[in-house]
Coordinates of C-alpha atoms in Angstrom, one line a residue:
Chain A
M1 CA -28.5 -5.3 9.5
S2 CA -30.1 -2.0 11.2
G3 CA -31.4 -4.0 14.1
R4 CA -29.5 -3.0 17.0
R5 CA -27.9 -5.7 19.5
R6 CA -27.2 -5.5 23.2
L7 CA -23.4 -7.0 23.4
S8 CA -22.4 -9.0 26.3
L9 CA -19.7 -7.8 28.5
N10 CA -17.2 -10.3 26.7
Q11 CA -18.3 -8.6 23.3
R12 CA -17.6 -5.3 24.6
L13 CA -14.3 -6.2 26.0
A14 CA -13.4 -7.5 22.6
L15 CA -14.8 -4.9 20.7
A16 CA -13.3 -1.7 23.1
I17 CA -9.8 -3.1 22.4
P18 CA -9.4 -2.2 18.9
Y19 CA -11.9 0.7 19.1
L20 CA -10.0 2.2 21.5
W21 CA -6.6 1.9 19.5
I22 CA -8.6 3.5 16.2
A23 CA -10.1 6.2 17.9
A24 CA -6.9 7.1 19.8
F25 CA -4.5 6.7 16.6
F26 CA -6.6 7.4 13.6
L27 CA -10.0 9.4 14.5
A28 CA -8.4 11.5 16.8
P29 CA -5.1 12.3 14.7
M30 CA -7.7 12.9 11.9
A31 CA -9.9 15.1 13.6
L32 CA -6.6 17.1 14.8
I33 CA -5.6 17.4 11.1
A34 CA -8.8 19.1 10.1
K35 CA -8.3 21.4 13.5
I36 CA -4.8 22.1 12.5
S37 CA -6.1 22.9 9.0
L38 CA -8.4 25.7 10.4
S39 CA -5.9 27.4 12.4
H40 CA -3.3 30.5 11.7
S41 CA 0.1 29.4 10.3
V42 CA 2.0 31.3 12.9
L43 CA 0.2 30.1 16.0
A44 CA 0.3 26.2 14.8
R45 CA 4.2 26.0 14.0
P46 CA 6.2 24.4 16.4
P47 CA 6.8 24.5 18.9
Y48 CA 3.5 23.7 18.7
E49 CA 0.7 25.0 21.0
P50 CA -1.7 22.4 22.1
R51 CA -4.9 22.7 20.7
F52 CA -6.8 20.3 22.8
A53 CA -5.5 20.9 26.1
L54 CA -7.8 19.4 29.0
S55 CA -6.7 22.3 31.4
D56 CA -8.6 24.8 29.1
T57 CA -11.6 26.7 30.7
L58 CA -14.6 26.9 28.3
A59 CA -13.9 30.5 27.6
A60 CA -10.3 29.3 26.4
F61 CA -11.8 27.1 24.1
W62 CA -14.1 29.5 22.8
A63 CA -11.4 31.5 22.3
K64 CA -9.4 28.9 20.4
A65 CA -12.5 28.1 18.3
Q66 CA -13.4 31.7 17.2
S67 CA -9.6 31.6 16.1
L68 CA -10.3 29.5 13.4
T69 CA -9.7 30.7 9.9
F70 CA -10.2 29.1 6.3
D71 CA -7.2 31.3 5.5
N72 CA -5.5 28.2 4.3
Y73 CA -7.8 26.8 2.3
R74 CA -8.1 29.9 0.3
A75 CA -4.3 29.6 -0.1
L76 CA -4.9 26.7 -1.7
V77 CA -7.3 27.6 -4.1
S78 CA -5.4 30.9 -5.3
D79 CA -1.9 29.5 -5.1
N80 CA -1.4 28.0 -8.5
L81 CA 1.4 25.8 -7.0
Y82 CA -1.2 23.8 -5.0
F83 CA -3.7 24.0 -7.8
D84 CA -1.3 22.6 -10.2
A85 CA 0.0 20.0 -8.1
Y86 CA -3.6 18.5 -7.6
V87 CA -4.4 18.5 -11.4
S88 CA -1.2 17.2 -12.3
S89 CA -1.0 14.1 -9.2
L90 CA -4.7 13.4 -10.7
W91 CA -3.2 13.3 -14.4
I92 CA -0.6 11.5 -13.6
A93 CA -2.4 8.7 -11.5
A94 CA -5.0 8.3 -14.4
V95 CA -2.1 8.0 -17.1
S96 CA -0.4 5.5 -15.3
T97 CA -3.9 3.6 -14.5
L98 CA -4.5 3.4 -18.1
V99 CA -1.0 2.6 -18.9
T100 CA -1.0 -0.2 -16.1
L101 CA -4.3 -1.6 -17.3
F102 CA -3.1 -2.1 -20.8
V103 CA 0.2 -3.7 -19.4
A104 CA -2.0 -6.0 -16.9
Y105 CA -4.7 -7.0 -19.2
P106 CA -3.0 -9.3 -21.6
F107 CA -0.4 -10.7 -18.6
A108 CA -3.5 -11.5 -16.7
L109 CA -5.4 -13.1 -19.9
A110 CA -2.2 -15.2 -20.7
M111 CA -1.7 -16.7 -17.1
A112 CA -5.5 -17.2 -16.9
R113 CA -5.3 -19.1 -20.1
S114 CA -2.3 -21.2 -19.3
P115 CA -2.3 -25.0 -18.2
R116 CA -4.1 -25.1 -14.8
A117 CA -1.0 -26.9 -13.1
W118 CA 1.1 -23.7 -13.9
R119 CA -1.1 -21.0 -12.7
P120 CA 0.0 -20.8 -9.1
F121 CA 3.5 -20.9 -10.1
L122 CA 3.0 -17.9 -12.9
I123 CA 0.9 -16.0 -9.9
G124 CA 3.7 -17.0 -7.6
L125 CA 6.4 -15.5 -9.9
A126 CA 4.1 -12.3 -10.6
A127 CA 3.4 -11.1 -7.1
A128 CA 6.8 -12.2 -5.8
P129 CA 8.6 -8.8 -6.4
F130 CA 5.6 -7.4 -4.5
W131 CA 7.0 -8.8 -1.4
T132 CA 10.3 -7.3 -2.0
S133 CA 10.7 -3.6 -0.8
F134 CA 9.1 -1.1 -2.4
L135 CA 11.8 1.3 -2.0
I136 CA 14.5 -1.0 -3.6
R137 CA 12.4 -1.9 -6.7
V138 CA 11.9 1.9 -7.6
Y139 CA 15.9 2.7 -6.7
A140 CA 16.6 -0.3 -9.3
W141 CA 14.8 2.1 -12.0
I142 CA 17.4 5.3 -11.5
A143 CA 20.0 2.9 -12.7
L144 CA 18.1 1.9 -15.8
L145 CA 16.8 5.6 -16.8
K146 CA 19.6 7.6 -15.7
D147 CA 21.9 9.2 -18.6
E148 CA 24.6 7.1 -18.3
G149 CA 22.5 4.1 -17.6
L150 CA 21.5 0.9 -18.5
I151 CA 18.7 1.6 -21.3
N152 CA 20.9 4.8 -22.8
T153 CA 24.1 2.5 -22.4
A154 CA 22.6 -0.1 -24.5
L155 CA 20.8 1.7 -27.2
M156 CA 24.0 3.8 -27.8
A157 CA 25.9 0.9 -28.0
L158 CA 23.6 -0.7 -30.3
G159 CA 23.7 2.6 -32.4
I160 CA 20.3 3.4 -32.2
I161 CA 20.9 6.7 -30.5
D162 CA 23.7 8.9 -30.5
A163 CA 23.0 11.3 -27.5
P164 CA 21.5 9.7 -24.2
L165 CA 17.6 10.3 -24.4
V166 CA 16.5 12.5 -21.2
L167 CA 14.5 9.5 -19.2
F168 CA 15.2 10.1 -15.7
A169 CA 13.8 12.8 -13.6
T170 CA 10.5 13.2 -16.0
S171 CA 6.9 12.8 -15.4
G172 CA 7.2 9.7 -18.1
A173 CA 9.6 8.1 -15.4
V174 CA 7.4 8.8 -13.0
I175 CA 4.9 6.7 -14.8
I176 CA 6.8 4.0 -15.5
G177 CA 7.7 3.8 -12.0
I178 CA 3.8 3.6 -10.8
V179 CA 3.3 1.1 -13.5
Y180 CA 5.8 -1.0 -12.3
S181 CA 5.4 -0.7 -8.4
Y182 CA 1.5 -1.2 -8.7
L183 CA 1.2 -3.9 -11.5
P184 CA 0.4 -6.7 -8.7
F185 CA -2.4 -4.4 -7.6
M186 CA -3.9 -4.5 -11.4
L187 CA -2.8 -7.8 -11.9
L188 CA -4.2 -10.2 -9.4
P189 CA -7.9 -8.8 -9.2
I190 CA -7.8 -8.8 -13.2
Y191 CA -6.7 -12.4 -13.1
A192 CA -9.1 -13.2 -10.4
A193 CA -11.9 -12.2 -12.6
L194 CA -10.4 -13.8 -16.0
E195 CA -9.8 -17.2 -14.1
G196 CA -13.4 -17.6 -12.8
Q197 CA -14.9 -17.5 -16.3
D198 CA -17.0 -19.8 -17.7
P199 CA -15.0 -21.2 -20.9
S200 CA -18.5 -22.7 -22.0
L201 CA -19.6 -19.0 -22.4
R202 CA -16.8 -18.3 -25.0
E203 CA -17.2 -21.7 -26.9
A204 CA -20.8 -20.9 -27.1
A205 CA -20.1 -17.4 -28.5
A206 CA -17.9 -18.9 -30.9
D207 CA -20.1 -21.5 -31.8
L208 CA -22.8 -18.8 -32.9
G209 CA -20.4 -17.4 -35.3
A210 CA -18.5 -14.4 -33.2
T211 CA -15.0 -14.0 -34.1
P212 CA -11.7 -14.4 -31.6
A213 CA -12.0 -10.2 -31.4
Q214 CA -15.9 -10.4 -30.7
V215 CA -15.7 -13.1 -28.2
F216 CA -13.0 -11.0 -26.4
L217 CA -14.9 -7.8 -26.7
R218 CA -18.5 -8.9 -25.7
V219 CA -18.0 -12.0 -23.6
T220 CA -14.5 -11.5 -21.8
L221 CA -13.6 -8.1 -21.3
P222 CA -17.2 -7.4 -19.9
L223 CA -17.3 -10.5 -17.5
S224 CA -13.8 -9.1 -16.4
R225 CA -15.2 -5.5 -15.4
D226 CA -15.5 -6.1 -11.7
G227 CA -11.6 -6.9 -11.6
V228 CA -10.8 -3.9 -13.8
I229 CA -12.5 -1.2 -11.4
A230 CA -11.0 -3.0 -8.4
G231 CA -7.6 -2.8 -10.4
A232 CA -8.1 0.6 -11.2
L233 CA -9.2 1.6 -7.9
L234 CA -6.3 0.1 -6.0
V235 CA -3.4 1.7 -8.6
F236 CA -5.0 5.2 -8.9
I237 CA -5.7 6.2 -5.2
P238 CA -2.3 5.4 -3.9
A239 CA -1.0 6.9 -6.9
V240 CA -2.4 10.3 -6.5
G241 CA -1.1 10.6 -2.8
E242 CA 2.4 8.9 -3.9
F243 CA 5.6 10.4 -2.6
V244 CA 8.4 8.1 -3.0
I245 CA 8.2 7.5 -7.0
P246 CA 7.9 11.4 -7.8
D247 CA 10.7 12.1 -5.3
L248 CA 13.2 9.4 -6.8
L249 CA 12.2 9.6 -10.3
G250 CA 10.7 12.7 -11.0
G251 CA 12.2 16.0 -12.0
S252 CA 12.2 19.4 -10.2
D253 CA 9.4 20.0 -12.6
T254 CA 7.5 17.0 -11.7
L255 CA 4.5 18.3 -9.2
M256 CA 2.8 15.7 -7.4
I257 CA 0.7 16.5 -4.1
G258 CA 2.0 14.0 -1.9
R259 CA 5.6 15.8 -2.3
T260 CA 4.2 19.3 -1.9
L261 CA 2.5 18.2 1.3
W262 CA 5.7 16.6 2.8
N263 CA 7.7 19.7 1.6
D264 CA 5.1 22.2 3.2
F265 CA 5.5 20.2 6.3
F266 CA 9.2 18.8 6.2
A267 CA 10.8 21.9 4.9
N268 CA 8.7 24.9 5.5
H269 CA 7.5 23.5 9.0
D270 CA 3.9 24.8 7.8
W271 CA 1.6 22.8 9.4
P272 CA -1.6 24.3 8.8
A273 CA -1.1 24.6 5.0
A274 CA 0.2 20.8 5.0
S275 CA -2.9 19.9 7.0
A276 CA -5.1 21.4 4.3
V277 CA -3.7 20.2 1.5
A278 CA -4.4 16.6 3.2
V279 CA -7.7 17.2 4.0
V280 CA -8.4 18.4 0.5
L281 CA -6.6 15.4 -1.0
V282 CA -8.8 12.9 1.1
A283 CA -12.0 14.9 0.0
I284 CA -10.5 14.4 -3.8
L285 CA -10.5 10.8 -3.1
L286 CA -13.1 9.7 -0.9
I287 CA -16.0 11.6 -2.3
P288 CA -16.2 10.0 -5.6
L289 CA -15.5 6.8 -3.8
L290 CA -18.4 6.5 -1.6
M291 CA -20.5 8.2 -4.5
W292 CA -19.5 5.2 -6.5
E293 CA -20.4 2.9 -3.7
R294 CA -23.3 4.4 -3.0
A295 CA -24.3 4.3 -7.0
R296 CA -23.5 0.5 -6.7
L297 CA -25.3 -0.5 -3.5
R298 CA -28.3 1.3 -5.1
E299 CA -28.2 -0.7 -8.3
E300 CA -27.7 -4.0 -6.3
E301 CA -31.2 -2.9 -4.5
G302 CA -32.5 -2.0 -7.9
R303 CA -32.1 -5.9 -9.1
R304 CA -33.4 -7.4 -6.2
Chain B
M1 CA -6.1 -23.2 -28.4
S2 CA -4.2 -22.7 -31.5
R3 CA -0.6 -22.5 -32.1
S4 CA -1.0 -18.9 -32.9
A5 CA -2.6 -18.0 -29.7
N6 CA -0.3 -20.4 -27.8
A7 CA 2.8 -18.6 -29.2
A8 CA 0.9 -15.2 -28.2
R9 CA 0.3 -16.4 -24.8
I10 CA 3.9 -17.6 -24.5
A11 CA 5.2 -14.1 -25.7
T12 CA 3.2 -12.0 -23.5
L13 CA 4.0 -14.2 -20.3
S14 CA 7.6 -13.5 -21.3
L15 CA 7.6 -9.7 -21.9
G16 CA 5.6 -9.4 -18.5
F17 CA 7.9 -11.3 -16.7
V18 CA 11.0 -9.4 -18.2
F19 CA 9.4 -6.4 -17.0
L20 CA 9.1 -7.4 -13.5
Y21 CA 12.4 -9.2 -13.2
A22 CA 14.9 -7.2 -15.2
P23 CA 15.2 -4.2 -12.9
I24 CA 15.9 -6.9 -10.0
V25 CA 18.1 -8.7 -11.6
I26 CA 20.2 -5.7 -13.1
L27 CA 20.4 -4.5 -9.4
A28 CA 21.8 -7.9 -8.0
A29 CA 24.4 -8.1 -10.7
M30 CA 25.5 -4.9 -9.9
S31 CA 25.8 -5.6 -5.7
F32 CA 29.0 -7.6 -7.6
N33 CA 30.6 -5.5 -9.9
A34 CA 33.9 -4.0 -8.8
S35 CA 33.4 -0.9 -10.4
R36 CA 31.4 2.3 -8.7
L37 CA 29.6 3.3 -12.0
V38 CA 26.4 1.3 -12.7
S39 CA 27.3 0.7 -16.8
V40 CA 30.8 -0.3 -16.3
W41 CA 31.5 -3.8 -15.4
G42 CA 35.0 -3.5 -13.4
G43 CA 35.0 -7.3 -12.9
F44 CA 33.5 -9.5 -10.0
S45 CA 34.0 -8.6 -6.6
T46 CA 32.6 -8.8 -3.1
K47 CA 34.0 -5.7 -1.8
W48 CA 30.4 -4.2 -1.3
Y49 CA 29.3 -7.0 1.0
A50 CA 32.3 -6.5 3.1
A51 CA 32.1 -2.5 3.3
L52 CA 28.3 -3.3 4.4
L53 CA 29.3 -5.3 7.4
E54 CA 31.2 -2.7 8.9
N55 CA 28.5 0.2 8.2
E56 CA 27.1 0.0 11.8
L57 CA 24.4 2.6 10.6
L58 CA 22.9 0.4 8.5
L59 CA 23.0 -2.4 10.5
Q60 CA 21.7 -0.9 13.3
S61 CA 18.6 0.5 10.9
A62 CA 18.1 -3.2 10.0
K63 CA 17.6 -4.2 13.5
I64 CA 15.2 -1.6 14.5
S65 CA 13.1 -2.5 11.4
F66 CA 13.1 -6.1 12.2
A67 CA 12.1 -5.3 16.0
A68 CA 9.4 -2.9 14.9
A69 CA 8.3 -5.2 12.1
L70 CA 8.1 -8.3 14.5
L71 CA 6.4 -6.2 17.4
S72 CA 3.7 -4.3 15.3
A73 CA 2.7 -7.3 13.1
A74 CA 2.0 -9.1 16.6
I75 CA -0.1 -6.4 18.0
A76 CA -2.0 -5.6 14.6
T77 CA -2.7 -9.5 14.0
L78 CA -4.4 -9.3 17.3
L79 CA -6.1 -6.2 17.3
G80 CA -7.3 -7.4 13.4
L81 CA -8.6 -10.7 15.4
L82 CA -10.5 -8.9 17.3
A83 CA -11.8 -6.4 15.1
A84 CA -12.9 -9.2 12.7
V85 CA -14.6 -11.0 15.3
A86 CA -16.3 -8.2 16.1
L87 CA -17.5 -7.3 12.7
A88 CA -18.2 -10.8 11.7
R89 CA -19.8 -12.4 14.8
F90 CA -21.6 -9.1 16.7
G91 CA -24.5 -8.5 14.2
G92 CA -25.4 -5.1 14.1
F93 CA -24.5 -3.3 17.3
R94 CA -24.5 0.4 17.7
S95 CA -21.6 2.4 15.8
R96 CA -21.1 -0.5 13.5
M97 CA -20.9 1.6 10.4
L98 CA -18.3 3.8 12.2
F99 CA -16.2 1.0 13.6
F100 CA -16.4 -0.6 10.2
G101 CA -15.5 2.8 8.5
A102 CA -12.6 3.8 10.7
V103 CA -10.9 0.0 10.3
H104 CA -11.3 0.4 6.8
A105 CA -10.5 3.9 6.1
P106 CA -6.9 3.6 6.2
L107 CA -7.0 1.5 3.2
V108 CA -7.7 4.1 1.0
L109 CA -5.8 6.8 2.3
P110 CA -2.7 8.0 1.0
E111 CA 0.3 7.2 3.2
V112 CA 1.5 10.9 4.1
V113 CA -1.9 12.0 5.2
L114 CA -2.2 9.2 7.9
G115 CA 1.6 10.0 8.8
L116 CA 1.0 13.6 9.1
A117 CA -2.1 12.5 11.4
L118 CA -0.2 10.7 13.2
L119 CA 2.6 12.8 14.1
S120 CA 0.3 15.6 14.9
C121 CA -1.2 13.4 17.3
F122 CA 2.0 12.4 18.9
V123 CA 3.1 16.4 19.3
A124 CA -0.2 17.3 20.7
L125 CA 0.1 14.4 23.2
G126 CA 3.5 15.7 24.2
V127 CA 4.8 12.2 23.6
G128 CA 8.5 11.9 22.4
R129 CA 9.1 10.0 19.2
G130 CA 11.1 7.0 18.9
F131 CA 10.8 3.1 19.0
L132 CA 7.7 3.3 20.5
T133 CA 5.5 5.7 18.2
L134 CA 7.1 3.9 15.4
V135 CA 5.4 0.6 16.5
I136 CA 2.4 2.7 17.2
G137 CA 2.5 4.1 13.3
H138 CA 3.0 0.8 12.0
V139 CA 0.1 -1.1 14.1
T140 CA -2.5 1.7 12.8
F141 CA -1.8 1.2 9.2
T142 CA -1.1 -2.3 9.1
M143 CA -4.3 -3.3 11.0
C144 CA -6.8 -2.6 8.5
F145 CA -4.9 -5.2 5.8
T146 CA -5.0 -7.9 8.9
T147 CA -8.7 -7.1 9.6
V148 CA -9.7 -7.4 6.2
A149 CA -7.6 -10.5 5.4
L150 CA -9.1 -12.2 9.1
L151 CA -12.8 -10.7 8.2
A152 CA -12.6 -12.9 4.9
A153 CA -11.3 -16.2 6.8
L154 CA -13.9 -15.7 9.7
R155 CA -16.4 -15.4 7.0
G156 CA -15.3 -18.6 5.8
C157 CA -15.7 -20.8 8.6
D158 CA -18.6 -22.8 9.2
P159 CA -20.6 -21.2 11.9
T160 CA -22.4 -24.3 13.1
L161 CA -19.7 -26.0 14.3
E162 CA -19.1 -23.2 17.0
E163 CA -22.9 -23.7 17.7
A164 CA -22.6 -27.4 18.3
A165 CA -19.4 -26.6 20.5
M166 CA -21.9 -24.2 22.5
D167 CA -24.8 -26.7 22.4
L168 CA -22.5 -29.1 24.1
G169 CA -22.0 -26.5 27.1
A170 CA -19.0 -24.2 25.9
T171 CA -19.1 -20.9 26.7
P172 CA -19.1 -18.3 23.0
A173 CA -15.5 -17.5 24.2
K174 CA -14.3 -20.9 24.7
A175 CA -16.4 -22.0 21.3
F176 CA -14.5 -19.5 19.6
V177 CA -11.3 -20.2 20.6
L178 CA -11.5 -24.2 20.6
V179 CA -13.4 -24.5 17.2
A180 CA -13.2 -20.9 15.3
L181 CA -9.1 -20.0 16.0
P182 CA -7.7 -23.3 14.6
Q183 CA -9.8 -22.9 11.6
I184 CA -8.2 -19.5 10.9
A185 CA -4.7 -20.2 12.0
P186 CA -3.2 -20.2 8.5
A187 CA -5.2 -16.9 7.8
M188 CA -3.9 -15.3 10.9
A189 CA -0.1 -16.7 9.7
S190 CA -0.7 -15.0 6.5
A191 CA -1.9 -11.5 8.3
F192 CA 1.0 -11.3 10.4
L193 CA 3.2 -12.0 7.4
L194 CA 1.2 -9.2 5.3
A195 CA 1.8 -6.7 8.5
F196 CA 5.5 -7.8 8.9
T197 CA 5.8 -7.1 5.2
L198 CA 4.1 -3.7 5.0
S199 CA 6.4 -2.6 8.2
L200 CA 9.3 -3.4 7.1
D201 CA 8.9 -2.0 3.7
D202 CA 7.5 1.6 4.8
L203 CA 9.3 4.9 4.4
V204 CA 6.5 7.4 4.5
I205 CA 4.8 6.3 7.8
A206 CA 8.1 5.6 9.4
S207 CA 9.5 9.3 8.4
F208 CA 6.7 10.8 10.2
A209 CA 6.4 8.5 13.3
T210 CA 9.9 7.9 14.4
G211 CA 12.3 9.7 16.0
P212 CA 16.3 10.4 15.3
G213 CA 16.9 7.5 17.8
A214 CA 15.1 4.8 15.8
T215 CA 15.8 5.4 11.8
T216 CA 14.6 2.5 10.2
L217 CA 16.4 0.7 7.4
P218 CA 14.2 2.4 4.6
M219 CA 14.8 5.7 5.9
R220 CA 18.2 4.8 5.7
I221 CA 18.2 3.3 2.3
Y222 CA 16.2 6.3 1.1
S223 CA 18.5 9.2 2.5
Q224 CA 21.4 7.5 0.9
V225 CA 19.6 6.9 -2.4
R226 CA 19.2 10.3 -2.5
L227 CA 22.6 11.2 -1.7
G228 CA 23.7 9.0 -4.9
V229 CA 23.7 5.6 -6.0
S230 CA 25.9 3.7 -3.7
P231 CA 26.8 0.0 -4.7
Q232 CA 26.7 -0.8 -0.6
I233 CA 22.5 -0.4 -1.5
N234 CA 22.9 -2.5 -4.3
A235 CA 24.6 -4.9 -1.8
I236 CA 22.1 -4.9 0.9
S237 CA 19.1 -5.0 -1.6
T238 CA 20.3 -8.2 -2.9
L239 CA 20.5 -9.4 0.6
L240 CA 17.0 -8.6 1.4
L241 CA 15.9 -10.0 -2.0
G242 CA 17.6 -13.2 -1.0
A243 CA 16.3 -13.5 2.4
V244 CA 12.6 -13.0 0.6
A245 CA 13.3 -15.4 -1.9
V246 CA 14.1 -17.8 0.9
A247 CA 11.0 -17.1 3.1
L248 CA 9.1 -17.4 -0.1
G249 CA 10.7 -20.9 -1.0
V250 CA 10.1 -22.1 2.4
S251 CA 7.0 -21.1 2.8
A252 CA 5.8 -22.7 -0.5
L253 CA 7.3 -26.0 0.5
V254 CA 5.8 -26.1 4.0
M255 CA 2.2 -25.5 2.0
Q256 CA 3.2 -28.4 -0.4
A257 CA 3.7 -30.7 2.7
G258 CA 0.8 -29.2 4.4
R259 CA -1.3 -30.6 1.2
R260 CA 0.2 -33.9 1.2
R261 CA -0.9 -34.5 4.4
G262 CA -4.2 -33.5 3.1
L263 CA -5.1 -30.1 5.0

């Protein structure tokens, strides 16, 4: 819809309210972050010098504009800490997304193939933990994974191991935490895709001589593609910027970018560095997403 | 379905639900453990619940969390409704793309980024942080969820009913309130509930957006968890889980009753 339309007065009023809110508390703050990421760290440290004072003359504004620097971005590139944190965040998020997929797919398939009357109950049961506190669910894993935790206690009591396994404060613990916390985000879209499939397609494939494995690989799996992609995005994107899970379950050697940003901001009070980290993080996530969306639109247009 | 496929299905479901519920069940069991240690069962006791009732700080934070969640969910539902109406009914107005993008962007933004942006904005504006900025932060980050939920509901409404009302002389606004709004009332309720849950559960945005006077429950729990595992946290967690279970049960019953009335 490219045709522009003039709105009535009522419509304008209705639009203005959410628009103003978004402009004031989302667009302006994001612009501010971009601006802070370009300033000197000393200048921008609290007590923070207001950057957009209304009393500024044009000359003062110009002087401030000239003080912009790309130093913070240069620091991001030259400091291995940041580079390693980005890479390790992307890596942990990717592995977690893959593990979540392998846990969620059979689970979703089993639900979708259950008797129809049972499905709403099963879906409710699977979604219920999502409605309970995220922090509490992550915290519960500490009690399971610690050296004197329940997994190690149980394994030692059974005589399977002699010394406790190091589970807590590792990257593995972070991955378990992410898989557990984000499982519903993967489970529900895949279930929706599988539940909507026409069973006669599978029957037709089987009648034509396909083995159950072939039916799965050539009918069920391709038809659930959209659910898998949606689930993977819903897990991967928040996992890259995750702060709580690596902070509670990860060790001091588990580098993730959300935690680095948090430290730069709350511990080092280096606003420009934290802002630069945030801008790059958004770019890393948004650019591939926009490119994927554009490719999808083009594919749709090509089909028409 | 063959018997082996059926057995595999049941085994998969069981494993999945054990994975989902084991940590929660263990947490709840530990809240009744007289021993302070996680791995040692010291007998049944409710002493951690008693200690909880005397923990003024924790109770105060719970109050702040609930108040902020109620207020921000109400505002986010109203703003989300207006935004969804604009996107669903106003056609291709100017800057529609920008509006659409800005409304949906917080969905794909890491929470730390939005939190940082909000805090920078509050500091730049010279606003003291506290309950008000907490609510503003939560409205901003939950509003995209309410908009998406309400937009889907509005698109599912039959527009001919509203057109009929307007043919009969109702103004567009009146037609919307009298015809479309009742149709999307269940979606409004679920959008409110979604925003309420997100706000109640949020740690990251709250840490950036609030000040010393308005510490939320997740912030309090987070700081205590970092200091060491406390059975009191198990107790308050179990209470919260119980509250959620009751709320889910009630909403299921309400939905059942509604279905029986043929709604």
